Structure formats: structure tokens, C-alpha cells
CSV table of C-alpha atoms in Angstrom, one decimal:
chain,number,residue,atom,x,y,z
A,1475,MET,CA,0.0,0.1,0.0
A,1476,LYS,CA,2.9,2.5,0.8
A,1477,ARG,CA,4.3,2.0,-2.7
A,1478,ARG,CA,0.9,2.6,-4.5
A,1479,ILE,CA,0.5,5.8,-2.5
A,1480,GLN,CA,4.1,6.7,-3.5
A,1481,LEU,CA,3.3,6.0,-7.0
A,1482,ILE,CA,0.2,8.0,-6.9
A,1483,PHE,CA,1.9,11.0,-5.6
A,1484,ALA,CA,4.8,10.5,-8.0
A,1485,ALA,CA,2.3,10.6,-10.8
A,1486,ILE,CA,0.6,13.8,-9.6
A,1487,LEU,CA,4.1,15.3,-9.3
A,1488,LEU,CA,5.1,14.1,-12.6
A,1489,ILE,CA,1.9,15.8,-14.0
A,1490,VAL,CA,2.7,19.1,-12.7
A,1491,LEU,CA,6.5,19.1,-13.4
A,1492,GLY,CA,5.6,17.9,-17.0
A,1493,SER,CA,2.8,20.2,-17.7
A,1494,GLY,CA,5.2,23.0,-16.4
A,1495,ALA,CA,8.1,21.8,-18.6
A,1496,ILE,CA,5.8,21.8,-21.8
A,1497,ASN,CA,4.3,25.1,-21.0
A,1498,GLY,CA,7.7,26.6,-20.5
A,1499,TRP,CA,9.0,25.2,-23.7
A,1500,GLY,CA,6.0,26.5,-25.6
A,1501,ASP,CA,6.5,30.0,-23.9
A,1502,ARG,CA,10.1,30.0,-24.7
A,1503,PHE,CA,9.4,29.4,-28.5
A,1504,VAL,CA,6.6,31.7,-28.6
A,1505,GLY,CA,8.8,34.4,-26.7
A,1506,ARG,CA,11.7,33.9,-29.1
A,1507,GLY,CA,9.5,34.2,-32.1
A,1508,ILE,CA,8.0,37.5,-30.7
A,1509,GLU,CA,11.5,38.7,-30.1
A,1510,LEU,CA,12.4,37.8,-33.7
A,1511,MET,CA,9.2,39.2,-35.1
A,1512,THR,CA,10.1,42.6,-33.2
A,1513,THR,CA,13.5,42.6,-34.7
A,1514,ASP,CA,12.1,42.2,-38.4
A,1515,ALA,CA,9.7,44.9,-37.8
A,1516,GLU,CA,12.4,47.0,-36.7
A,1517,LEU,CA,14.2,46.1,-39.9
A,1518,LEU,CA,11.1,46.9,-41.8
A,1519,ARG,CA,11.1,50.2,-40.1
A,1520,THR,CA,14.9,51.0,-40.5
A,1521,THR,CA,14.8,50.2,-44.0
A,1522,PHE,CA,11.8,52.3,-44.8
A,1523,MET,CA,13.5,55.3,-43.0
A,1524,LEU,CA,16.9,55.0,-44.7
A,1525,LYS,CA,14.7,55.2,-48.2
A,1526,VAL,CA,13.1,58.5,-47.0
A,1527,LEU,CA,16.3,60.0,-45.6
A,1528,MET,CA,18.2,59.1,-48.9
A,1529,GLU,CA,15.6,60.9,-50.8
A,1530,GLU,CA,15.7,64.0,-48.6
A,1531,TYR,CA,19.6,64.1,-48.6
A,1532,ALA,CA,19.6,63.6,-52.5
A,1533,THR,CA,17.2,66.5,-53.1
A,1534,THR,CA,18.4,69.0,-50.4
A,1535,GLY,CA,22.2,67.8,-49.7
A,1536,GLU,CA,21.8,68.8,-46.1
A,1537,GLU,CA,23.9,67.4,-43.1
A,1538,ARG,CA,21.0,66.4,-41.0
A,1539,PRO,CA,19.5,63.7,-43.2
A,1540,LEU,CA,23.1,62.5,-43.8
A,1541,PHE,CA,23.8,62.2,-40.3
A,1542,GLN,CA,20.5,60.5,-39.5
A,1543,TRP,CA,21.0,58.2,-42.4
A,1544,GLN,CA,24.4,57.0,-41.3
A,1545,LYS,CA,23.0,56.5,-37.7
A,1546,LEU,CA,20.0,54.3,-38.9
A,1547,TYR,CA,22.3,52.5,-41.3
A,1548,LYS,CA,24.6,51.4,-38.4
A,1549,GLU,CA,21.6,50.4,-36.3
A,1550,LEU,CA,20.4,48.3,-39.2
A,1551,GLY,CA,23.9,46.7,-39.6
A,1552,ASP,CA,24.0,46.0,-35.7
A,1553,SER,CA,20.4,44.2,-35.9
A,1554,LEU,CA,21.4,42.2,-39.0
A,1555,ARG,CA,24.5,40.9,-37.0
A,1556,THR,CA,22.5,39.8,-34.1
A,1557,LYS,CA,20.1,37.7,-36.2
A,1558,THR,CA,20.8,34.1,-36.6
A,1559,SER,CA,18.6,31.7,-38.7
A,1560,THR,CA,18.8,28.3,-40.6
A,1561,GLY,CA,17.2,26.7,-43.4
A,1562,ALA,CA,15.2,28.9,-45.9
A,1563,ASP,CA,15.5,31.9,-43.5
A,1564,SER,CA,19.3,31.9,-44.0
A,1565,ALA,CA,19.1,32.7,-47.7
A,1566,LEU,CA,16.9,35.7,-46.9
A,1567,LEU,CA,19.2,36.8,-44.2
A,1568,ASN,CA,22.3,36.4,-46.7
A,1569,GLN,CA,20.2,38.5,-49.3
A,1570,LEU,CA,19.6,41.3,-46.7
A,1571,ASN,CA,23.2,41.3,-45.8
A,1572,ALA,CA,24.2,41.8,-49.5
A,1573,SER,CA,21.7,44.4,-50.1
A,1574,TYR,CA,22.8,46.2,-46.9
A,1575,LYS,CA,26.5,46.2,-48.2
A,1576,GLU,CA,25.3,47.4,-51.6
A,1577,VAL,CA,23.3,50.3,-50.2
A,1578,GLY,CA,26.1,51.4,-48.0
A,1579,SER,CA,28.7,51.3,-50.9
A,1580,LEU,CA,26.1,53.2,-53.2
A,1581,PHE,CA,25.1,55.8,-50.6
A,1582,SER,CA,28.8,56.4,-49.9
A,1583,SER,CA,29.3,57.0,-53.8
A,1584,LEU,CA,26.5,59.3,-53.8
A,1585,VAL,CA,27.7,61.2,-50.8
A,1586,LYS,CA,31.2,61.7,-52.6
A,1587,THR,CA,29.5,62.7,-55.6
A,1588,GLU,CA,27.6,65.2,-53.7
A,1589,ALA,CA,30.9,66.6,-52.2
A,1590,ALA,CA,32.6,66.8,-55.8
A,1591,ASP,CA,29.6,68.5,-57.3
A,1592,GLY,CA,31.6,71.7,-58.3
A,1593,LYS,CA,34.6,69.8,-59.7
A,1594,GLN,CA,32.7,67.5,-62.2
A,1595,ASN,CA,30.4,67.9,-65.2
A,1596,LYS,CA,27.0,68.7,-63.9
A,1597,ALA,CA,25.1,66.4,-66.5
A,1598,THR,CA,27.6,63.5,-65.6
A,1599,SER,CA,26.9,64.2,-62.0
A,1600,ASP,CA,23.1,64.4,-62.3
A,1601,GLU,CA,23.1,61.1,-64.3
A,1602,PHE,CA,25.2,59.4,-61.5
A,1603,ARG,CA,23.1,60.5,-58.8
A,1604,LYS,CA,20.0,59.5,-60.5
A,1605,LEU,CA,21.3,56.1,-61.2
A,1606,ALA,CA,22.7,55.9,-57.5
A,1607,ARG,CA,19.4,56.8,-56.1
A,1608,LEU,CA,17.6,54.2,-58.3
A,1609,MET,CA,19.7,51.5,-57.2
A,1610,ILE,CA,19.6,52.5,-53.4
A,1611,VAL,CA,15.8,52.5,-53.8
A,1612,ASN,CA,15.9,49.1,-55.6
A,1613,HIS,CA,18.1,47.5,-53.0
A,1614,LEU,CA,16.1,49.0,-50.2
A,1615,GLU,CA,12.8,47.8,-51.6
A,1616,GLN,CA,14.4,44.5,-52.0
A,1617,MET,CA,15.5,44.7,-48.4
A,1618,VAL,CA,11.8,45.6,-47.4
A,1619,SER,CA,10.6,42.7,-49.4
A,1620,ASP,CA,13.1,40.2,-47.8
A,1621,ALA,CA,12.4,41.6,-44.4
A,1622,HIS,CA,8.6,41.1,-44.7
A,1623,GLN,CA,9.2,37.5,-45.8
A,1624,LEU,CA,11.4,36.9,-42.8
A,1625,HIS,CA,8.8,38.6,-40.5
A,1626,ASP,CA,6.1,36.4,-42.1
A,1627,ARG,CA,8.1,33.2,-41.8
A,1628,THR,CA,9.1,34.0,-38.1
A,1629,ALA,CA,5.4,34.8,-37.3
A,1630,ALA,CA,4.5,31.3,-38.9
A,1631,SER,CA,7.2,29.6,-36.7
A,1632,ALA,CA,6.0,31.2,-33.5
A,1633,VAL,CA,2.5,30.2,-34.4
A,1634,ALA,CA,3.5,26.7,-35.3
A,1635,ALA,CA,5.6,26.5,-31.9
A,1636,HIS,CA,2.7,27.7,-30.0
A,1637,GLN,CA,0.3,25.2,-31.7
A,1638,SER,CA,2.8,22.5,-31.1
A,1639,SER,CA,3.0,23.6,-27.5
A,1640,VAL,CA,-0.9,23.4,-27.2
A,1641,TYR,CA,-1.0,19.8,-28.8
A,1642,VAL,CA,1.8,18.3,-26.8
A,1643,ASN,CA,0.3,19.9,-23.6
A,1644,ALA,CA,-3.2,18.5,-24.4
A,1645,ILE,CA,-1.8,14.9,-25.4
A,1646,PHE,CA,0.3,15.1,-22.1
A,1647,CYS,CA,-2.7,16.1,-20.2
A,1648,ALA,CA,-5.0,13.5,-21.7
A,1649,PHE,CA,-2.2,10.9,-20.9
A,1650,MET,CA,-2.0,12.0,-17.4
A,1651,LEU,CA,-5.8,12.2,-16.9
A,1652,VAL,CA,-5.9,8.5,-18.0
A,1653,MET,CA,-3.0,7.9,-15.4
A,1654,ILE,CA,-4.9,9.8,-12.6
A,1655,THR,CA,-7.9,8.0,-13.4
A,1656,ILE,CA,-6.0,4.7,-13.2
A,1657,GLY,CA,-4.5,5.8,-9.9
A,1658,LEU,CA,-7.7,6.7,-8.3
A,1659,TYR,CA,-9.3,3.5,-9.3
A,1660,ILE,CA,-6.2,1.9,-7.7
A,1661,MET,CA,-6.6,4.1,-4.5
A,1662,ASN,CA,-10.4,3.2,-4.3
A,1663,ARG,CA,-9.7,-0.4,-4.6
A,1664,SER,CA,-6.5,-0.4,-2.3
A,1665,ILE,CA,-7.1,2.1,0.3
A,1666,ILE,CA,-10.6,3.8,0.4
A,1667,GLN,CA,-12.9,0.4,0.2
A,1668,PRO,CA,-10.4,-1.5,2.7
A,1669,VAL,CA,-10.7,1.5,5.1
A,1670,HIS,CA,-14.4,1.6,4.6
A,1671,SER,CA,-14.6,-2.0,5.4
A,1672,LEU,CA,-12.2,-1.8,8.4
A,1673,ALA,CA,-14.3,1.2,9.8
A,1674,GLN,CA,-17.6,-0.8,9.1
A,1675,GLY,CA,-16.1,-3.9,10.8
A,1676,ALA,CA,-14.9,-2.2,13.6
A,1677,GLU,CA,-18.3,-0.6,14.3
A,1678,VAL,CA,-20.1,-4.0,13.7
A,1679,ILE,CA,-17.7,-5.7,16.1
A,1680,GLY,CA,-17.6,-2.9,18.5
A,1681,ASN,CA,-21.5,-3.5,18.8
A,1682,GLY,CA,-21.0,-7.0,20.1
A,1683,ASN,CA,-21.3,-9.0,16.8
A,1684,PHE,CA,-17.9,-10.8,17.3
A,1685,ASP,CA,-18.9,-13.3,14.3
A,1686,TYR,CA,-18.3,-10.6,11.7
A,1687,ARG,CA,-15.2,-10.9,9.7
A,1688,ILE,CA,-14.0,-8.1,7.5
A,1689,GLN,CA,-13.4,-9.1,3.9
A,1690,VAL,CA,-10.0,-7.7,2.9
A,1691,ASP,CA,-7.6,-10.0,1.1
A,1692,SER,CA,-5.0,-7.8,0.0
A,1693,LYS,CA,-1.5,-8.5,1.4
A,1694,ASP,CA,-0.6,-5.0,2.3
A,1695,GLU,CA,-0.7,-3.3,5.6
A,1696,LEU,CA,-4.5,-2.7,5.3
A,1697,GLY,CA,-5.0,-6.6,4.7
A,1698,ASN,CA,-2.7,-7.3,7.7
A,1699,LEU,CA,-4.9,-5.0,9.9
A,1700,ALA,CA,-7.9,-6.6,8.6
A,1701,ARG,CA,-6.7,-10.0,9.7
A,1702,ILE,CA,-5.5,-8.6,13.1
A,1703,PHE,CA,-9.0,-7.3,13.6
A,1704,ASN,CA,-10.6,-10.7,12.5
A,1705,ASN,CA,-8.2,-12.5,14.8
A,1706,THR,CA,-9.1,-10.1,17.7
A,1707,ALA,CA,-12.8,-10.7,16.9
A,1708,ALA,CA,-12.4,-14.4,17.2
A,1709,LYS,CA,-10.8,-14.1,20.3
A,1710,LEU,CA,-13.3,-11.7,21.8
A,1711,ARG,CA,-15.9,-14.2,20.6
A,1712,GLY,CA,-14.2,-16.8,22.8
A,1713,PHE,CA,-13.8,-14.4,25.6
A,1714,TYR,CA,-17.5,-13.5,25.4
A,1715,ASP,CA,-18.6,-17.0,25.5
A,1716,GLU,CA,-16.3,-17.8,28.5
A,1717,LEU,CA,-17.8,-14.7,30.2
A,1718,GLN,CA,-21.2,-15.9,29.5
A,1719,ASP,CA,-20.6,-19.3,30.8
A,1720,GLU,CA,-19.1,-17.7,33.9
A,1721,ILE,CA,-22.2,-15.3,34.3
A,1722,ARG,CA,-24.6,-18.3,34.0
A,1723,VAL,CA,-22.7,-20.2,36.5
A,1724,ARG,CA,-22.5,-17.3,38.8
A,1725,LYS,CA,-26.2,-16.5,38.3
A,1726,ARG,CA,-27.0,-20.2,39.0
A,1727,LYS,CA,-24.8,-20.0,42.2
A,1728,GLU,CA,-26.4,-16.7,43.2
A,1729,ALA,CA,-29.8,-18.2,42.8
A,1730,GLU,CA,-28.6,-21.2,45.1
A,1731,LEU,CA,-27.1,-18.7,47.5
A,1732,LEU,CA,-30.4,-17.0,47.5
A,1733,ARG,CA,-32.3,-20.2,48.2
A,1734,SER,CA,-29.7,-21.1,50.8
A,1735,ASN,CA,-29.9,-17.7,52.6
A,1736,LYS,CA,-33.8,-17.9,52.6
A,1737,ASP,CA,-33.5,-21.6,53.8
A,1738,LEU,CA,-31.3,-20.4,56.6
A,1739,GLU,CA,-33.6,-17.5,57.5
A,1740,GLU,CA,-36.6,-19.9,57.6
A,1741,PHE,CA,-34.2,-22.3,59.7
A,1742,ALA,CA,-33.1,-19.7,61.9
A,1743,PHE,CA,-36.7,-18.3,62.4
A,1744,ILE,CA,-38.0,-21.7,63.2
A,1745,ALA,CA,-35.0,-22.7,65.3
A,1746,SER,CA,-35.2,-19.5,67.4
A,1747,HIS,CA,-38.9,-19.8,67.8
A,1748,ASP,CA,-38.8,-23.6,68.6
A,1749,LEU,CA,-35.9,-23.3,70.8
A,1750,GLN,CA,-37.2,-20.3,72.7
A,1751,GLU,CA,-40.3,-22.1,73.7
A,1752,PRO,CA,-38.6,-24.8,75.8
A,1753,LEU,CA,-36.0,-22.2,76.9
A,1754,ARG,CA,-38.8,-20.0,78.2
A,1755,ASN,CA,-40.3,-23.1,79.9
A,1756,VAL,CA,-36.7,-24.1,81.4
A,1757,SER,CA,-36.0,-20.5,82.6
A,1758,SER,CA,-39.6,-20.0,84.1
A,1759,THR,CA,-39.2,-23.4,86.0
A,1760,MET,CA,-35.7,-22.6,87.1
A,1761,GLN,CA,-36.7,-19.1,88.2
A,1762,LEU,CA,-39.8,-20.7,90.2
A,1763,LEU,CA,-37.3,-23.3,91.7
A,1764,GLU,CA,-35.0,-20.5,92.8
A,1765,GLN,CA,-37.8,-18.5,94.2
A,1766,GLY,CA,-39.5,-21.3,95.9
A,1767,TYR,CA,-36.5,-23.2,97.2
A,1768,LYS,CA,-33.9,-21.0,97.8
A,1769,GLY,CA,-31.9,-21.8,100.8
A,1770,LYS,CA,-33.9,-24.9,101.4
A,1771,LEU,CA,-32.1,-27.5,99.2
A,1772,GLY,CA,-28.7,-26.1,100.4
A,1773,SER,CA,-26.1,-24.1,98.8
A,1774,ASP,CA,-25.1,-26.6,96.2
A,1775,ALA,CA,-28.6,-26.6,94.9
A,1776,ASP,CA,-28.9,-22.9,94.8
A,1777,GLN,CA,-25.7,-22.8,92.9
A,1778,LEU,CA,-26.8,-25.2,90.4
A,1779,ILE,CA,-30.4,-23.5,90.0
A,1780,HIS,CA,-28.3,-20.2,89.3
A,1781,TYR,CA,-26.1,-21.7,86.7
A,1782,ALA,CA,-29.3,-23.2,85.0
A,1783,VAL,CA,-31.0,-19.8,84.9
A,1784,ASP,CA,-27.9,-17.9,83.6
A,1785,SER,CA,-27.3,-20.5,80.9
A,1786,ALA,CA,-30.9,-20.3,79.6
A,1787,LYS,CA,-30.7,-16.5,79.6
A,1788,THR,CA,-27.5,-16.9,77.6
A,1789,MET,CA,-29.0,-19.5,75.1
A,1790,LYS,CA,-32.0,-16.8,74.7
A,1791,THR,CA,-29.4,-14.2,73.7
A,1792,LEU,CA,-27.4,-16.4,71.3
A,1793,ILE,CA,-30.5,-17.3,69.5
A,1794,ASP,CA,-31.7,-13.7,69.2
A,1795,ASP,CA,-28.3,-12.6,67.9
A,1796,LEU,CA,-28.0,-15.6,65.5
A,1797,LEU,CA,-31.5,-14.5,64.2
A,1798,THR,CA,-30.5,-10.6,63.8
A,1799,TYR,CA,-27.3,-11.9,61.8
A,1800,SER,CA,-29.4,-14.0,59.6
A,1801,ARG,CA,-31.9,-11.0,58.7
A,1802,VAL,CA,-29.2,-8.5,58.0
A,1803,SER,CA,-29.5,-8.9,54.1
A,1804,THR,CA,-33.1,-10.2,53.9
A,1805,ARG,CA,-34.9,-7.8,56.5
A,1806,GLY,CA,-33.0,-4.6,55.8
A,1807,LYS,CA,-34.7,-1.5,54.7
A,1808,LEU,CA,-34.2,0.2,51.2
A,1809,PHE,CA,-31.3,2.8,51.6
A,1810,GLU,CA,-32.4,6.6,52.0
A,1811,LYS,CA,-30.5,9.7,52.5
A,1812,ILE,CA,-30.1,10.0,56.4
A,1813,ASP,CA,-28.3,12.3,58.8
A,1814,SER,CA,-25.8,9.9,60.5
A,1815,ASP,CA,-25.2,12.5,63.1
A,1816,LYS,CA,-29.0,12.1,64.3
A,1817,VAL,CA,-28.7,8.3,64.1
A,1818,LEU,CA,-25.8,8.5,66.5
A,1819,VAL,CA,-27.5,10.7,68.9
A,1820,LEU,CA,-30.4,8.2,69.1
A,1821,THR,CA,-27.9,5.4,69.6
A,1822,LEU,CA,-26.3,7.1,72.5
A,1823,ALA,CA,-29.8,7.8,73.8
A,1824,ASN,CA,-30.4,4.1,74.0
A,1825,LEU,CA,-27.0,3.3,75.7
A,1826,ALA,CA,-27.6,6.2,78.3
A,1827,ALA,CA,-28.1,3.8,81.3
A,1828,THR,CA,-24.8,2.0,80.2
A,1829,ILE,CA,-23.0,5.3,79.6
A,1830,THR,CA,-24.0,6.6,82.9
A,1831,ALA,CA,-23.1,3.4,84.9
A,1832,ARG,CA,-19.7,3.6,83.6
A,1833,SER,CA,-19.4,7.3,83.5
A,1834,ALA,CA,-18.2,7.0,79.9
A,1835,VAL,CA,-17.2,10.1,78.0
A,1836,ILE,CA,-18.4,10.2,74.4
A,1837,THR,CA,-17.4,12.9,71.9
A,1838,ARG,CA,-18.0,13.0,68.3
A,1839,ASP,CA,-17.2,15.1,65.2
A,1840,PRO,CA,-19.9,16.4,62.9
A,1841,LEU,CA,-21.2,13.5,60.8
A,1842,PRO,CA,-22.2,13.5,57.2
A,1843,GLU,CA,-25.6,12.9,55.4
A,1844,ILE,CA,-25.4,9.4,53.5
A,1845,TYR,CA,-27.5,6.8,51.8
A,1846,ALA,CA,-28.0,4.1,54.1
A,1847,ASP,CA,-30.5,1.9,56.3
A,1848,SER,CA,-31.0,3.9,59.4
A,1849,THR,CA,-31.8,1.0,61.7
A,1850,GLN,CA,-28.8,-1.0,60.7
A,1851,LEU,CA,-26.4,2.0,61.1
A,1852,ALA,CA,-27.8,2.7,64.4
A,1853,GLN,CA,-26.9,-1.1,65.0
A,1854,VAL,CA,-23.3,-0.7,64.0
A,1855,PHE,CA,-22.9,2.6,66.1
A,1856,TYR,CA,-24.5,0.5,69.2
A,1857,ASN,CA,-22.2,-2.3,68.9
A,1858,LEU,CA,-19.0,-0.4,68.4
A,1859,VAL,CA,-19.7,2.2,71.1
A,1860,LEU,CA,-20.8,-0.8,73.5
A,1861,ASN,CA,-17.7,-2.5,72.8
A,1862,GLY,CA,-15.6,0.5,73.6
A,1863,ILE,CA,-17.4,0.8,77.0
A,1864,LYS,CA,-17.4,-2.9,77.8
A,1865,PHE,CA,-13.8,-3.7,76.8
A,1866,ASN,CA,-12.4,-0.9,78.8
A,1867,LYS,CA,-10.7,-0.9,82.3
A,1868,SER,CA,-10.0,3.0,82.4
A,1869,GLU,CA,-11.9,5.3,84.4
A,1870,PRO,CA,-13.7,6.9,82.6
A,1871,PRO,CA,-14.0,5.1,79.4
A,1872,GLU,CA,-13.2,7.7,76.4
A,1873,ILE,CA,-14.8,7.2,73.2
A,1874,HIS,CA,-14.5,9.4,70.0
A,1875,VAL,CA,-16.7,9.0,66.8
A,1876,SER,CA,-15.7,10.8,63.7
A,1877,ALA,CA,-15.9,10.7,59.8
A,1878,LYS,CA,-13.7,12.1,57.1
A,1879,LYS,CA,-14.4,12.0,53.3
A,1880,ASP,CA,-11.9,9.8,51.2
A,1881,GLY,CA,-12.6,9.8,47.5
A,1882,ASP,CA,-16.0,8.3,46.7
A,1883,GLU,CA,-16.6,7.1,50.2
A,1884,TRP,CA,-17.0,8.2,53.9
A,1885,VAL,CA,-14.6,6.7,56.6
A,1886,TYR,CA,-16.2,6.4,60.0
A,1887,SER,CA,-14.0,5.8,63.0
A,1888,VAL,CA,-14.9,4.9,66.5
A,1889,ARG,CA,-11.8,5.4,68.8
A,1890,ASP,CA,-11.5,4.2,72.6
A,1891,ASN,CA,-9.2,3.9,75.3
A,1892,GLY,CA,-9.7,0.3,76.1
A,1893,ILE,CA,-7.9,-2.8,76.7
A,1894,GLY,CA,-6.8,-3.2,72.9
A,1895,ILE,CA,-6.4,-6.3,71.0
A,1896,ASP,CA,-3.2,-8.3,70.1
A,1897,ASN,CA,-2.6,-8.0,66.3
A,1898,ARG,CA,-2.6,-11.8,66.1
A,1899,TYR,CA,-6.3,-11.9,66.9
A,1900,ILE,CA,-7.7,-8.9,65.1
A,1901,GLU,CA,-9.1,-10.9,62.2
A,1902,ARG,CA,-10.8,-13.5,64.7
A,1903,VAL,CA,-13.0,-10.8,66.2
A,1904,PHE,CA,-15.2,-10.5,63.2
A,1905,VAL,CA,-15.8,-14.2,63.1
A,1906,ILE,CA,-19.3,-15.4,64.3
A,1907,PHE,CA,-19.4,-16.6,68.0
A,1908,GLU,CA,-15.4,-15.8,68.3
A,1909,ARG,CA,-14.6,-14.7,71.7
A,1910,LEU,CA,-11.1,-13.7,72.9
A,1911,HIS,CA,-12.1,-13.5,76.7
A,1912,ARG,CA,-14.1,-15.8,78.9
A,1913,ARG,CA,-17.8,-14.9,79.6
A,1914,SER,CA,-16.9,-14.4,83.4
A,1915,GLU,CA,-14.5,-11.6,82.3
A,1916,TYR,CA,-16.7,-10.0,79.5
A,1917,GLU,CA,-20.4,-10.7,79.1
A,1918,GLY,CA,-21.8,-11.2,75.6
A,1919,THR,CA,-22.1,-13.7,72.7
A,1920,GLY,CA,-19.2,-12.9,70.3
A,1921,MET,CA,-21.9,-11.8,67.7
A,1922,GLY,CA,-21.5,-8.1,67.7
A,1923,LEU,CA,-18.7,-7.4,65.4
A,1924,ALA,CA,-19.7,-10.3,63.1
A,1925,ILE,CA,-23.1,-8.4,62.8
A,1926,THR,CA,-21.4,-5.0,62.4
A,1927,LYS,CA,-19.2,-6.4,59.6
A,1928,LYS,CA,-22.3,-8.0,57.6
A,1929,ILE,CA,-24.2,-4.6,57.9
A,1930,VAL,CA,-21.2,-2.7,56.6
A,1931,GLU,CA,-20.6,-5.2,53.8
A,1932,ARG,CA,-24.3,-4.9,52.8
A,1933,HIS,CA,-23.8,-1.2,52.4
A,1934,GLY,CA,-20.9,-1.8,49.9
A,1935,GLY,CA,-18.3,-0.8,52.6
A,1936,ARG,CA,-15.6,-2.5,54.4
A,1937,ILE,CA,-14.4,-2.7,58.2
A,1938,TRP,CA,-11.1,-3.2,59.8
A,1939,ILE,CA,-9.3,-2.4,63.3
A,1940,GLU,CA,-6.3,-0.7,64.3
A,1941,SER,CA,-5.2,-1.6,67.8
A,1942,GLU,CA,-2.2,-2.5,70.1
A,1943,LEU,CA,-2.8,-4.5,73.3
A,1944,GLY,CA,-3.2,-2.3,76.4
A,1945,SER,CA,-3.2,0.9,74.2
A,1946,GLY,CA,-6.9,1.1,73.0
A,1947,SER,CA,-8.6,0.4,69.5
A,1948,MET,CA,-9.9,2.3,66.5
A,1949,ILE,CA,-12.5,0.5,64.5
A,1950,SER,CA,-13.1,2.2,60.9
A,1951,PHE,CA,-15.7,1.2,58.4
A,1952,THR,CA,-16.8,3.0,55.0
A,1953,ILE,CA,-20.0,3.8,53.6
A,1954,PRO,CA,-20.0,4.8,49.7
A,1955,ASN,CA,-20.9,8.3,48.8
A,1956,SER,CA,-23.6,7.2,46.4
A,1957,LYS,CA,-27.3,5.9,46.5
A,1958,ILE,CA,-27.5,2.1,46.2
A,1959,ALA,CA,-31.1,0.9,46.1
A,1960,ASN,CA,-30.6,-2.2,48.1
A,1961,GLU,CA,-28.1,-4.8,49.1
A,1962,SER,CA,-28.6,-6.8,45.9
A,1963,GLU,CA,-27.1,-4.3,43.9
A,1964,VAL,CA,-24.0,-4.1,46.1
A,1965,GLU,CA,-23.8,-7.9,45.6
A,1966,SER,CA,-23.8,-7.2,41.8
A,1967,LEU,CA,-21.0,-4.6,41.8
């Protein structure tokens, strides 16, 4: 293709240069012809003026016509010496030179005769002057005739040169027009049509039709590009098929996961309902035993009854937390724009008794408006603040809640001055039912941070802990700064 383009541009350059050369050649010949015609016209004028001046001098004998005649005669000689010609024009030029010499010789004799007019016989002198004048006139008229012929031939040569230039230029232009037509045809076949096919194929392939193939069979760069397009389309077809298979598998797994979650929710609901009824009976019975027989069956019996009542309460709390965990994704509300500062205020109001009992100091920065489930965000604040108070031996516990913008999300942080967490166990605290301390040291089921993590992930965020043992902890989580309709959209991201 590169060579074809170079040939086309070379042909265009040849047209321009060739046309210019032909026109220059024609103009040169025409200009030369005009120059020669001008010289011939000057010969005619000078010859005619010599005849007039000769008659005036022969009649008056004055010095002025003699001086003018001599001057014009010299100019005529200079003009004849500058003229060059070949062929038939050479004979005319030779005749002009011969007549020029004869005219000069005769006029010199005439001048001598005029100068010696008083010394010679008048009749003889008049006769000689008459004969010399006649001969000069004849030679001048012959020169005029020869100059006319030379002028006409020069004009004919100039016209012929101009016509030849026009004919040659016309033939050259016609030839080059044919070459341009062939070049345009080759350009259309080799460049324009393949480029159009490439553009059309790229558009079709870009619209998702990966089975389309560009029909360009040339061996040049465009042909190679078309084959690359076709190979790319074939690879995209394979990638697309693999992606569709992966999407189908993923959709099937998502459907299975949804069914599993639904089954799990139903199981958790049934389990919590069916387990809580006998638990309530056990708890009520043990409480009745404790009230009716406390101190009557001995201290060991009182201790056993206390353990049974406490275990029943713990079991009920575990079931409630498990049910809450299972309902994070299925029973959450649609996200709406909420003021997280107001959510925190309400959460702290619900923790007022615990805060007062421990004399905890809670501080906060202004919190932003976000799109979230207000109930679940309150659950997150509740769990994190409660953990900051519960796992704390400082007096008083100090907890600070803050938020900052980071790109397209808000980063919330809850910092405390509590007991801290060993870095070896940081990831374990988010595991369901995972506890780092005995229940006798710190009460709870080990579900709080697991529920918090699931709520944050439902909102499209992430949660992490920065802590050192004995130096407090900072739990941070992110909420995207955009509206997400529900948790299923988050899962599809």
C-alpha cells in the first residue's frame, strides 16, 4: 500500500512538472518568435526610414538627413549581425546582408558625388546621382521585401511552436488524466474501500457482533490490519462465550445462595421460635425453683439453679443474635438519605444507662448525610460504642466518633481507650461466635462485630481494626458516597 501511495503521488508530481515543462518550452519558443518578429519589424522600419532619408539628402544635400541616415544604417547593421537563422531563412538573411552592403557602398558613392559636385561635369553628376538613387531604392525595396518575408516566416514559426506546445500539452494532459483515473481507481480499490470495510467492521464488532469478519484479502498493511481485526474478533468471541458461561454459573450460584439464605433465614426463625419456647419453660421453671426453694435445698442446689437460669438467658441471647445476623441482608430497609449524626444521637440515647453506669465520656465530630439503612447504621454505632465501653478498664472510658471524606466514600472511625487487641487476633473478632475472653470476664455472645461487619458489607463498605494490646483500639468502616437501592445491587457490583 505504501508503494501504491508513493506511485500515485509521483504521478501527480510528474503531471505538475511535465505540464510546467511543456508550457515553459512553448512559452520559450513563442517568446523567441515574438522577439524575432520585433527585430524583423525594426528592420522594416529602419529600411523604410533609410529610403526616406536618402531621398531627402539627395534632394536637399543637407547634413541632418546625412547624419540620420548614417546613424540608422549603423543600427541596421547591428540588427542584422544579431540575427541568426537556419534553412530557408538563412538565404533571406544573406540577401539582406548583401543588399545592406550594396546600399552602403552606393550611398557612400552618392555622398562623394555630392561633395565633388562643383568639380565634375554637372550632366554627368546628375546622371550618376539619378542612377545611384535608383539602385539604392531598388536595394532598399528588396530589403523591405526580404524583411517582410522573414517577418512572415518568423510569425509562422512562432504560431507553429505555440500550436505544437498546445498539442503536446493536450496530449500530455490526456495521458496524465488517464493515469490519474487509473491511480484513483487503484486508490479506491486498495485504500478507500479497505478502510471503509475496516471502519464498518470495527463498528459492527464494537457493537458486539464478534462473529463478523472483515473481507479484505490484500497482502498490504490494510490486509494485515484486517486480519488482526478478524483474529481479535475471534478471540473476543471466545472471551465473550467464556464470560457468558461464567455469568450463567455465577447466576446459578447466586440463585442457589439466595435459596440457601432463604432456607437459612427460615431455619433460624423456626429454630429460634422452637428453641425459645422450651427455653422459656426451662427458664421459668428454674426461676420458680430459685424463688420457692432458695436456701431450702442447700447451697449446692442454689448454685446449680443459678447456673441453669444464667445458661437459659445466655442461650436466649445467642438465638436472638443469630436471628439478627441472618436477617441483615433479607430484612434490611431500602437505602435512603439520612443524617448519620442524628442516628448516632439516638443510639447514644439508647445507651444512656450504660454510659451513665460507667461514667463514659462520648465525643463526636459532625457526621455527614449518607444513603444507608438508618436502623442498621444505628446497630453498627450501638455495637462499636458498647464494645468501647465494655472492653475498657479505664476510668472513665473515653470514646470518640468521627468521619472523613476519602474519594468516593466516607470513612467512619470509633476510637476508645480500652484494653486493645493483640494483632494476632484482630481478624478473629469478626468471626461469628468468636470470643477472645471468657464470659466471666466480659459478657456477650461474640456476635456484635460479626453483625457489624455484615451490615457494613451490605452497604458496600469494608471494616477494619487498628489496635495495640493495652493501648486502645480504633475500629473504622466505610460507606460509599452514592445511592445504592438495596443490598442486591451491592452484591452485583
